[in-house]
PDB file of C-alpha atoms in Angstrom:
ATOM      1  CA  UNK A   1       0.000   0.000   0.000  1.00 69.00           C
ATOM      2  CA  UNK A   2       1.034   3.570  -0.655  1.00 70.00           C
ATOM      3  CA  UNK A   3       2.512   5.351   2.367  1.00 85.00           C
ATOM      4  CA  UNK A   4       1.333   8.777   1.245  1.00 93.00           C
ATOM      5  CA  UNK A   5      -1.866  10.827   1.347  1.00 95.00           C
ATOM      6  CA  UNK A   6      -2.637  13.420  -1.308  1.00 97.00           C
ATOM      7  CA  UNK A   7      -5.708  15.505  -2.177  1.00 97.00           C
ATOM      8  CA  UNK A   8      -7.723  13.974  -4.973  1.00 97.00           C
ATOM      9  CA  UNK A   9      -7.735  17.081  -7.131  1.00 97.00           C
ATOM     10  CA  UNK A  10      -6.518  20.668  -7.299  1.00 98.00           C
ATOM     11  CA  UNK A  11      -6.888  23.619  -9.637  1.00 97.00           C
ATOM     12  CA  UNK A  12      -4.369  26.304 -10.513  1.00 97.00           C
ATOM     13  CA  UNK A  13      -4.413  29.362 -12.757  1.00 97.00           C
ATOM     14  CA  UNK A  14      -1.958  29.437 -15.626  1.00 97.00           C
ATOM     15  CA  UNK A  15       1.180  31.396 -14.726  1.00 97.00           C
ATOM     16  CA  UNK A  16       0.645  31.002 -10.994  1.00 97.00           C
ATOM     17  CA  UNK A  17       2.535  28.674  -8.672  1.00 97.00           C
ATOM     18  CA  UNK A  18       1.010  25.266  -8.081  1.00 98.00           C
ATOM     19  CA  UNK A  19       1.626  23.872  -4.603  1.00 98.00           C
ATOM     20  CA  UNK A  20       0.835  20.178  -4.247  1.00 98.00           C
ATOM     21  CA  UNK A  21       0.848  18.793  -0.682  1.00 98.00           C
ATOM     22  CA  UNK A  22       1.651  15.265   0.422  1.00 97.00           C
ATOM     23  CA  UNK A  23       1.467  13.635   3.843  1.00 96.00           C
ATOM     24  CA  UNK A  24       3.824  10.781   4.712  1.00 94.00           C
ATOM     25  CA  UNK A  25       3.616  10.616   8.495  1.00 92.00           C
ATOM     26  CA  UNK A  26       5.059   7.081   8.737  1.00 90.00           C
ATOM     27  CA  UNK A  27       8.170   7.787   6.676  1.00 91.00           C
ATOM     28  CA  UNK A  28      11.325   6.215   8.069  1.00 88.00           C
ATOM     29  CA  UNK A  29      14.836   7.597   8.142  1.00 87.00           C
ATOM     30  CA  UNK A  30      16.121   5.896   5.001  1.00 86.00           C
ATOM     31  CA  UNK A  31      13.094   6.588   2.823  1.00 90.00           C
ATOM     32  CA  UNK A  32      13.130   9.206   0.115  1.00 92.00           C
ATOM     33  CA  UNK A  33      10.223  11.284  -1.162  1.00 94.00           C
ATOM     34  CA  UNK A  34       9.725  11.055  -4.919  1.00 94.00           C
ATOM     35  CA  UNK A  35       7.373  12.921  -7.225  1.00 97.00           C
ATOM     36  CA  UNK A  36       6.244  11.638 -10.594  1.00 97.00           C
ATOM     37  CA  UNK A  37       3.524  12.932 -12.869  1.00 98.00           C
ATOM     38  CA  UNK A  38       1.414  11.296 -15.529  1.00 97.00           C
ATOM     39  CA  UNK A  39       0.009  13.321 -18.357  1.00 96.00           C
ATOM     40  CA  UNK A  40      -3.069  11.791 -19.958  1.00 90.00           C
ATOM     41  CA  UNK A  41      -2.295   8.793 -22.175  1.00 82.00           C
ATOM     42  CA  UNK A  42       1.399   8.814 -21.311  1.00 91.00           C
ATOM     43  CA  UNK A  43       3.618   6.907 -18.897  1.00 95.00           C
ATOM     44  CA  UNK A  44       4.651   8.531 -15.609  1.00 96.00           C
ATOM     45  CA  UNK A  45       7.517  11.026 -15.691  1.00 96.00           C
ATOM     46  CA  UNK A  46      10.049  11.604 -12.918  1.00 95.00           C
ATOM     47  CA  UNK A  47      10.011  15.130 -11.483  1.00 97.00           C
ATOM     48  CA  UNK A  48      12.184  15.322  -8.386  1.00 96.00           C
ATOM     49  CA  UNK A  49      13.157  13.509  -5.191  1.00 94.00           C
ATOM     50  CA  UNK A  50      14.633  14.339  -1.790  1.00 94.00           C
ATOM     51  CA  UNK A  51      15.568  12.931   1.599  1.00 93.00           C
ATOM     52  CA  UNK A  52      15.784  15.797   4.096  1.00 91.00           C
ATOM     53  CA  UNK A  53      16.824  18.977   2.368  1.00 87.00           C
ATOM     54  CA  UNK A  54      14.750  21.039  -0.003  1.00 94.00           C
ATOM     55  CA  UNK A  55      15.515  20.321  -3.635  1.00 96.00           C
ATOM     56  CA  UNK A  56      15.112  22.283  -6.853  1.00 97.00           C
ATOM     57  CA  UNK A  57      15.573  21.379 -10.482  1.00 96.00           C
ATOM     58  CA  UNK A  58      14.462  22.760 -13.818  1.00 95.00           C
ATOM     59  CA  UNK A  59      10.961  21.357 -13.386  1.00 95.00           C
ATOM     60  CA  UNK A  60      10.029  21.990  -9.771  1.00 97.00           C
ATOM     61  CA  UNK A  61      10.978  22.534  -6.140  1.00 98.00           C
ATOM     62  CA  UNK A  62      10.449  20.054  -3.311  1.00 98.00           C
ATOM     63  CA  UNK A  63       9.958  21.343   0.204  1.00 97.00           C
ATOM     64  CA  UNK A  64      10.204  18.722   2.974  1.00 96.00           C
ATOM     65  CA  UNK A  65       9.203  19.636   6.527  1.00 95.00           C
ATOM     66  CA  UNK A  66      11.793  19.326   9.250  1.00 94.00           C
ATOM     67  CA  UNK A  67      10.044  16.296  10.789  1.00 94.00           C
ATOM     68  CA  UNK A  68       9.791  14.790   7.272  1.00 94.00           C
ATOM     69  CA  UNK A  69       6.134  13.927   7.777  1.00 94.00           C
ATOM     70  CA  UNK A  70       4.952  16.025   4.863  1.00 96.00           C
ATOM     71  CA  UNK A  71       6.203  17.700   1.728  1.00 97.00           C
ATOM     72  CA  UNK A  72       5.092  20.110  -0.980  1.00 98.00           C
ATOM     73  CA  UNK A  73       5.858  20.024  -4.669  1.00 98.00           C
ATOM     74  CA  UNK A  74       5.980  23.494  -6.184  1.00 98.00           C
ATOM     75  CA  UNK A  75       5.599  24.224  -9.874  1.00 98.00           C
ATOM     76  CA  UNK A  76       6.646  27.895  -9.920  1.00 97.00           C
ATOM     77  CA  UNK A  77       4.819  29.023 -13.065  1.00 95.00           C
ATOM     78  CA  UNK A  78       2.224  26.460 -14.056  1.00 97.00           C
ATOM     79  CA  UNK A  79       1.319  26.091 -17.726  1.00 97.00           C
ATOM     80  CA  UNK A  80      -1.529  24.229 -19.395  1.00 97.00           C
ATOM     81  CA  UNK A  81       0.934  21.433 -20.182  1.00 96.00           C
ATOM     82  CA  UNK A  82       1.366  20.835 -16.451  1.00 97.00           C
ATOM     83  CA  UNK A  83      -2.175  19.438 -16.257  1.00 98.00           C
ATOM     84  CA  UNK A  84      -1.587  15.871 -15.072  1.00 98.00           C
ATOM     85  CA  UNK A  85      -1.895  13.435 -12.172  1.00 97.00           C
ATOM     86  CA  UNK A  86       0.912  14.025  -9.687  1.00 98.00           C
ATOM     87  CA  UNK A  87       2.106  11.123  -7.554  1.00 97.00           C
ATOM     88  CA  UNK A  88       3.974  11.498  -4.278  1.00 96.00           C
ATOM     89  CA  UNK A  89       5.907   8.308  -3.466  1.00 94.00           C
ATOM     90  CA  UNK A  90       7.946   7.231  -0.485  1.00 91.00           C
ATOM     91  CA  UNK A  91      10.686   4.812  -1.473  1.00 86.00           C
ATOM     92  CA  UNK A  92      13.370   3.176   0.565  1.00 74.00           C
ATOM     93  CA  UNK A  93      16.893   3.867  -0.578  1.00 65.00           C
ATOM     94  CA  UNK A  94      18.120   0.836  -2.519  1.00 67.00           C
ATOM     95  CA  UNK A  95      14.617  -0.438  -3.168  1.00 71.00           C
ATOM     96  CA  UNK A  96      13.683  -1.014  -6.743  1.00 75.00           C
ATOM     97  CA  UNK A  97       9.940  -0.571  -6.794  1.00 83.00           C
ATOM     98  CA  UNK A  98       7.798   2.534  -6.820  1.00 88.00           C
ATOM     99  CA  UNK A  99       4.534   2.252  -4.864  1.00 88.00           C
ATOM    100  CA  UNK A 100       1.999   4.610  -6.419  1.00 90.00           C
ATOM    101  CA  UNK A 101      -1.172   5.840  -4.744  1.00 89.00           C
ATOM    102  CA  UNK A 102      -3.987   7.534  -6.624  1.00 91.00           C
ATOM    103  CA  UNK A 103      -2.202  10.876  -6.823  1.00 95.00           C
ATOM    104  CA  UNK A 104      -3.526  14.420  -7.215  1.00 97.00           C
ATOM    105  CA  UNK A 105      -5.218  15.451 -10.437  1.00 97.00           C
ATOM    106  CA  UNK A 106      -3.909  18.970 -11.114  1.00 98.00           C
ATOM    107  CA  UNK A 107      -5.834  21.050 -13.615  1.00 98.00           C
ATOM    108  CA  UNK A 108      -4.197  24.234 -14.838  1.00 98.00           C
ATOM    109  CA  UNK A 109      -6.812  26.664 -16.095  1.00 97.00           C
ATOM    110  CA  UNK A 110      -6.244  29.457 -18.636  1.00 95.00           C
TER     111      UNK A 110
ATOM    112  CA  UNK B   1      18.009   8.730 -28.589  1.00 63.00           C
ATOM    113  CA  UNK B   2      14.885   6.606 -28.416  1.00 73.00           C
ATOM    114  CA  UNK B   3      13.204   6.401 -25.066  1.00 93.00           C
ATOM    115  CA  UNK B   4      11.399   3.353 -23.739  1.00 97.00           C
ATOM    116  CA  UNK B   5       9.326   1.677 -26.424  1.00 97.00           C
ATOM    117  CA  UNK B   6       6.525  -0.831 -25.972  1.00 97.00           C
ATOM    118  CA  UNK B   7       4.564  -3.017 -28.337  1.00 97.00           C
ATOM    119  CA  UNK B   8       1.846  -3.451 -29.198  1.00 97.00           C
ATOM    120  CA  UNK B   9       0.038  -0.210 -28.384  1.00 97.00           C
ATOM    121  CA  UNK B  10      -3.338  -1.851 -27.951  1.00 97.00           C
ATOM    122  CA  UNK B  11      -4.414  -5.458 -27.656  1.00 96.00           C
ATOM    123  CA  UNK B  12      -7.735  -7.261 -27.289  1.00 98.00           C
ATOM    124  CA  UNK B  13      -7.790 -10.798 -25.931  1.00 98.00           C
ATOM    125  CA  UNK B  14     -10.415 -13.282 -24.734  1.00 98.00           C
ATOM    126  CA  UNK B  15     -10.632 -14.739 -21.245  1.00 98.00           C
ATOM    127  CA  UNK B  16      -8.368 -17.758 -20.841  1.00 98.00           C
ATOM    128  CA  UNK B  17      -5.964 -16.729 -23.570  1.00 98.00           C
ATOM    129  CA  UNK B  18      -2.307 -15.870 -23.112  1.00 98.00           C
ATOM    130  CA  UNK B  19      -0.612 -12.586 -24.019  1.00 98.00           C
ATOM    131  CA  UNK B  20       2.959 -11.367 -24.488  1.00 98.00           C
ATOM    132  CA  UNK B  21       3.896  -7.710 -24.195  1.00 98.00           C
ATOM    133  CA  UNK B  22       7.276  -6.340 -25.235  1.00 98.00           C
ATOM    134  CA  UNK B  23       9.523  -3.546 -24.019  1.00 98.00           C
ATOM    135  CA  UNK B  24      12.785  -2.032 -25.226  1.00 98.00           C
ATOM    136  CA  UNK B  25      14.580   0.043 -22.593  1.00 97.00           C
ATOM    137  CA  UNK B  26      16.116   3.447 -23.072  1.00 96.00           C
ATOM    138  CA  UNK B  27      19.601   3.324 -24.551  1.00 95.00           C
ATOM    139  CA  UNK B  28      22.190   2.682 -21.835  1.00 92.00           C
ATOM    140  CA  UNK B  29      19.667   1.189 -19.394  1.00 95.00           C
ATOM    141  CA  UNK B  30      19.970  -2.414 -18.279  1.00 94.00           C
ATOM    142  CA  UNK B  31      17.090  -2.661 -15.817  1.00 95.00           C
ATOM    143  CA  UNK B  32      13.442  -3.090 -16.718  1.00 96.00           C
ATOM    144  CA  UNK B  33      10.400  -2.917 -14.442  1.00 96.00           C
ATOM    145  CA  UNK B  34       6.792  -3.690 -15.289  1.00 97.00           C
ATOM    146  CA  UNK B  35       3.707  -2.030 -13.823  1.00 97.00           C
ATOM    147  CA  UNK B  36      -0.025  -2.596 -14.203  1.00 97.00           C
ATOM    148  CA  UNK B  37      -2.329   0.418 -14.147  1.00 96.00           C
ATOM    149  CA  UNK B  38      -6.068  -0.182 -13.828  1.00 95.00           C
ATOM    150  CA  UNK B  39      -8.419   2.590 -14.860  1.00 93.00           C
ATOM    151  CA  UNK B  40      -8.424   5.423 -12.324  1.00 90.00           C
ATOM    152  CA  UNK B  41      -5.649   3.886 -10.236  1.00 92.00           C
ATOM    153  CA  UNK B  42      -1.937   4.463  -9.889  1.00 93.00           C
ATOM    154  CA  UNK B  43       0.484   1.979 -11.443  1.00 94.00           C
ATOM    155  CA  UNK B  44       1.135  -1.207  -9.448  1.00 95.00           C
ATOM    156  CA  UNK B  45       4.569  -2.839  -9.496  1.00 94.00           C
ATOM    157  CA  UNK B  46       4.644  -6.309 -11.067  1.00 96.00           C
ATOM    158  CA  UNK B  47       8.355  -7.178 -11.153  1.00 95.00           C
ATOM    159  CA  UNK B  48      11.802  -5.997 -12.138  1.00 94.00           C
ATOM    160  CA  UNK B  49      14.456  -7.635 -14.317  1.00 95.00           C
ATOM    161  CA  UNK B  50      18.190  -7.072 -14.165  1.00 94.00           C
ATOM    162  CA  UNK B  51      20.939  -9.229 -15.649  1.00 93.00           C
ATOM    163  CA  UNK B  52      18.225 -11.454 -17.120  1.00 94.00           C
ATOM    164  CA  UNK B  53      16.879 -12.356 -13.679  1.00 95.00           C
ATOM    165  CA  UNK B  54      13.810 -11.335 -11.737  1.00 94.00           C
ATOM    166  CA  UNK B  55      15.034  -9.225  -8.823  1.00 91.00           C
ATOM    167  CA  UNK B  56      11.873  -8.180  -7.035  1.00 89.00           C
ATOM    168  CA  UNK B  57       8.223  -9.041  -7.431  1.00 92.00           C
ATOM    169  CA  UNK B  58       5.025  -7.321  -6.416  1.00 92.00           C
ATOM    170  CA  UNK B  59       1.796  -8.946  -5.282  1.00 93.00           C
ATOM    171  CA  UNK B  60       0.877 -10.609  -8.563  1.00 97.00           C
ATOM    172  CA  UNK B  61       0.061 -14.294  -9.176  1.00 97.00           C
ATOM    173  CA  UNK B  62       2.303 -16.701 -11.039  1.00 96.00           C
ATOM    174  CA  UNK B  63       0.177 -16.183 -14.152  1.00 98.00           C
ATOM    175  CA  UNK B  64       2.350 -13.116 -14.614  1.00 98.00           C
ATOM    176  CA  UNK B  65       5.843 -13.987 -15.755  1.00 97.00           C
ATOM    177  CA  UNK B  66       8.616 -12.227 -17.554  1.00 97.00           C
ATOM    178  CA  UNK B  67      11.876 -12.507 -19.320  1.00 97.00           C
ATOM    179  CA  UNK B  68      14.835 -10.267 -20.068  1.00 97.00           C
ATOM    180  CA  UNK B  69      17.041 -10.817 -23.072  1.00 97.00           C
ATOM    181  CA  UNK B  70      20.801 -10.217 -23.408  1.00 96.00           C
ATOM    182  CA  UNK B  71      20.086  -6.934 -25.208  1.00 95.00           C
ATOM    183  CA  UNK B  72      18.138  -5.828 -22.075  1.00 96.00           C
ATOM    184  CA  UNK B  73      14.738  -5.870 -23.775  1.00 97.00           C
ATOM    185  CA  UNK B  74      11.997  -7.587 -21.856  1.00 98.00           C
ATOM    186  CA  UNK B  75       8.724  -9.450 -22.222  1.00 98.00           C
ATOM    187  CA  UNK B  76       5.751  -9.691 -19.898  1.00 98.00           C
ATOM    188  CA  UNK B  77       3.626 -12.818 -20.258  1.00 98.00           C
ATOM    189  CA  UNK B  78       0.194 -13.256 -18.751  1.00 98.00           C
ATOM    190  CA  UNK B  79      -1.478 -16.670 -18.862  1.00 98.00           C
ATOM    191  CA  UNK B  80      -5.120 -17.637 -18.387  1.00 98.00           C
ATOM    192  CA  UNK B  81      -6.324 -14.079 -18.822  1.00 98.00           C
ATOM    193  CA  UNK B  82      -9.091 -12.782 -16.573  1.00 98.00           C
ATOM    194  CA  UNK B  83     -11.381  -9.834 -17.161  1.00 98.00           C
ATOM    195  CA  UNK B  84      -9.604  -8.112 -14.276  1.00 97.00           C
ATOM    196  CA  UNK B  85      -6.333  -8.182 -16.189  1.00 98.00           C
ATOM    197  CA  UNK B  86      -7.667  -5.423 -18.443  1.00 98.00           C
ATOM    198  CA  UNK B  87      -5.335  -2.506 -17.795  1.00 98.00           C
ATOM    199  CA  UNK B  88      -2.529  -0.338 -19.107  1.00 97.00           C
ATOM    200  CA  UNK B  89       0.766  -2.189 -18.794  1.00 98.00           C
ATOM    201  CA  UNK B  90       3.743   0.088 -18.346  1.00 98.00           C
ATOM    202  CA  UNK B  91       7.378  -0.706 -18.782  1.00 97.00           C
ATOM    203  CA  UNK B  92      10.040   1.406 -17.083  1.00 96.00           C
ATOM    204  CA  UNK B  93      13.793   1.292 -17.512  1.00 96.00           C
ATOM    205  CA  UNK B  94      16.619   2.602 -15.387  1.00 92.00           C
ATOM    206  CA  UNK B  95      20.427   2.719 -15.354  1.00 91.00           C
ATOM    207  CA  UNK B  96      20.631   0.559 -12.247  1.00 84.00           C
ATOM    208  CA  UNK B  97      18.039  -1.438 -10.287  1.00 84.00           C
ATOM    209  CA  UNK B  98      17.812   1.162  -7.517  1.00 81.00           C
ATOM    210  CA  UNK B  99      18.269   4.250  -9.678  1.00 83.00           C
ATOM    211  CA  UNK B 100      16.350   7.295  -8.469  1.00 82.00           C
ATOM    212  CA  UNK B 101      14.814   7.834 -11.892  1.00 89.00           C
ATOM    213  CA  UNK B 102      12.765   5.369 -13.879  1.00 92.00           C
ATOM    214  CA  UNK B 103      11.838   6.172 -17.466  1.00 95.00           C
ATOM    215  CA  UNK B 104       8.412   4.941 -18.461  1.00 96.00           C
ATOM    216  CA  UNK B 105       7.163   3.905 -21.858  1.00 97.00           C
ATOM    217  CA  UNK B 106       3.723   4.859 -23.204  1.00 96.00           C
ATOM    218  CA  UNK B 107       2.254   1.517 -22.204  1.00 97.00           C
ATOM    219  CA  UNK B 108       0.235  -1.252 -23.798  1.00 98.00           C
ATOM    220  CA  UNK B 109      -3.532  -1.096 -23.341  1.00 97.00           C
ATOM    221  CA  UNK B 110      -4.820  -4.650 -22.827  1.00 98.00           C
ATOM    222  CA  UNK B 111      -8.535  -5.354 -23.007  1.00 98.00           C
ATOM    223  CA  UNK B 112      -9.803  -8.791 -21.984  1.00 98.00           C
ATOM    224  CA  UNK B 113     -13.316  -9.669 -23.150  1.00 97.00           C
TER     225      UNK B 113
END
């Protein structure tokens, strides 16, 4: 079973920041937080991952709380192409499999 | 550089039949994982292949089996198909078995009637 809880759906205006929350209250010390997204009719796409520190790449930023029980994925300037299902995943370091929940359906509106 | 490719794109089978799905990993990747995604659900891990061996397996019955070839491509076989096997089957490749990033193909849509 997935170890994360996410809202079912969210809306965001084009050009604004999209902040997607994720709860992972049972996360253990060696587990990483991963974010993937799945655009309709495509396979999932890796976005970002982190352990303790906040992370940023060309796609997004990941903010992890100090107690590591929750995190937020930030898309700084959402576009219509960012409309997708976003999955927050907790994965043990060295483990091969990704355990997906149902994710958050993000709709970016013009 | 081609990404992960899967064939066929769509497939319709009858209950009780057998099916084989194929996957070619991204260039430079030697690890292949398979996932099943039912409608409205997140993908569920089936198994992973590395060095032509099954490394880890999810909660799927023995009707689901796989194979990896020396060129790192992989097949997923499902025997005695059930209606509940209707799903999108995704293949993902990675540089190493525990790589932080898995690259997914577009999937094969299997419909069992």
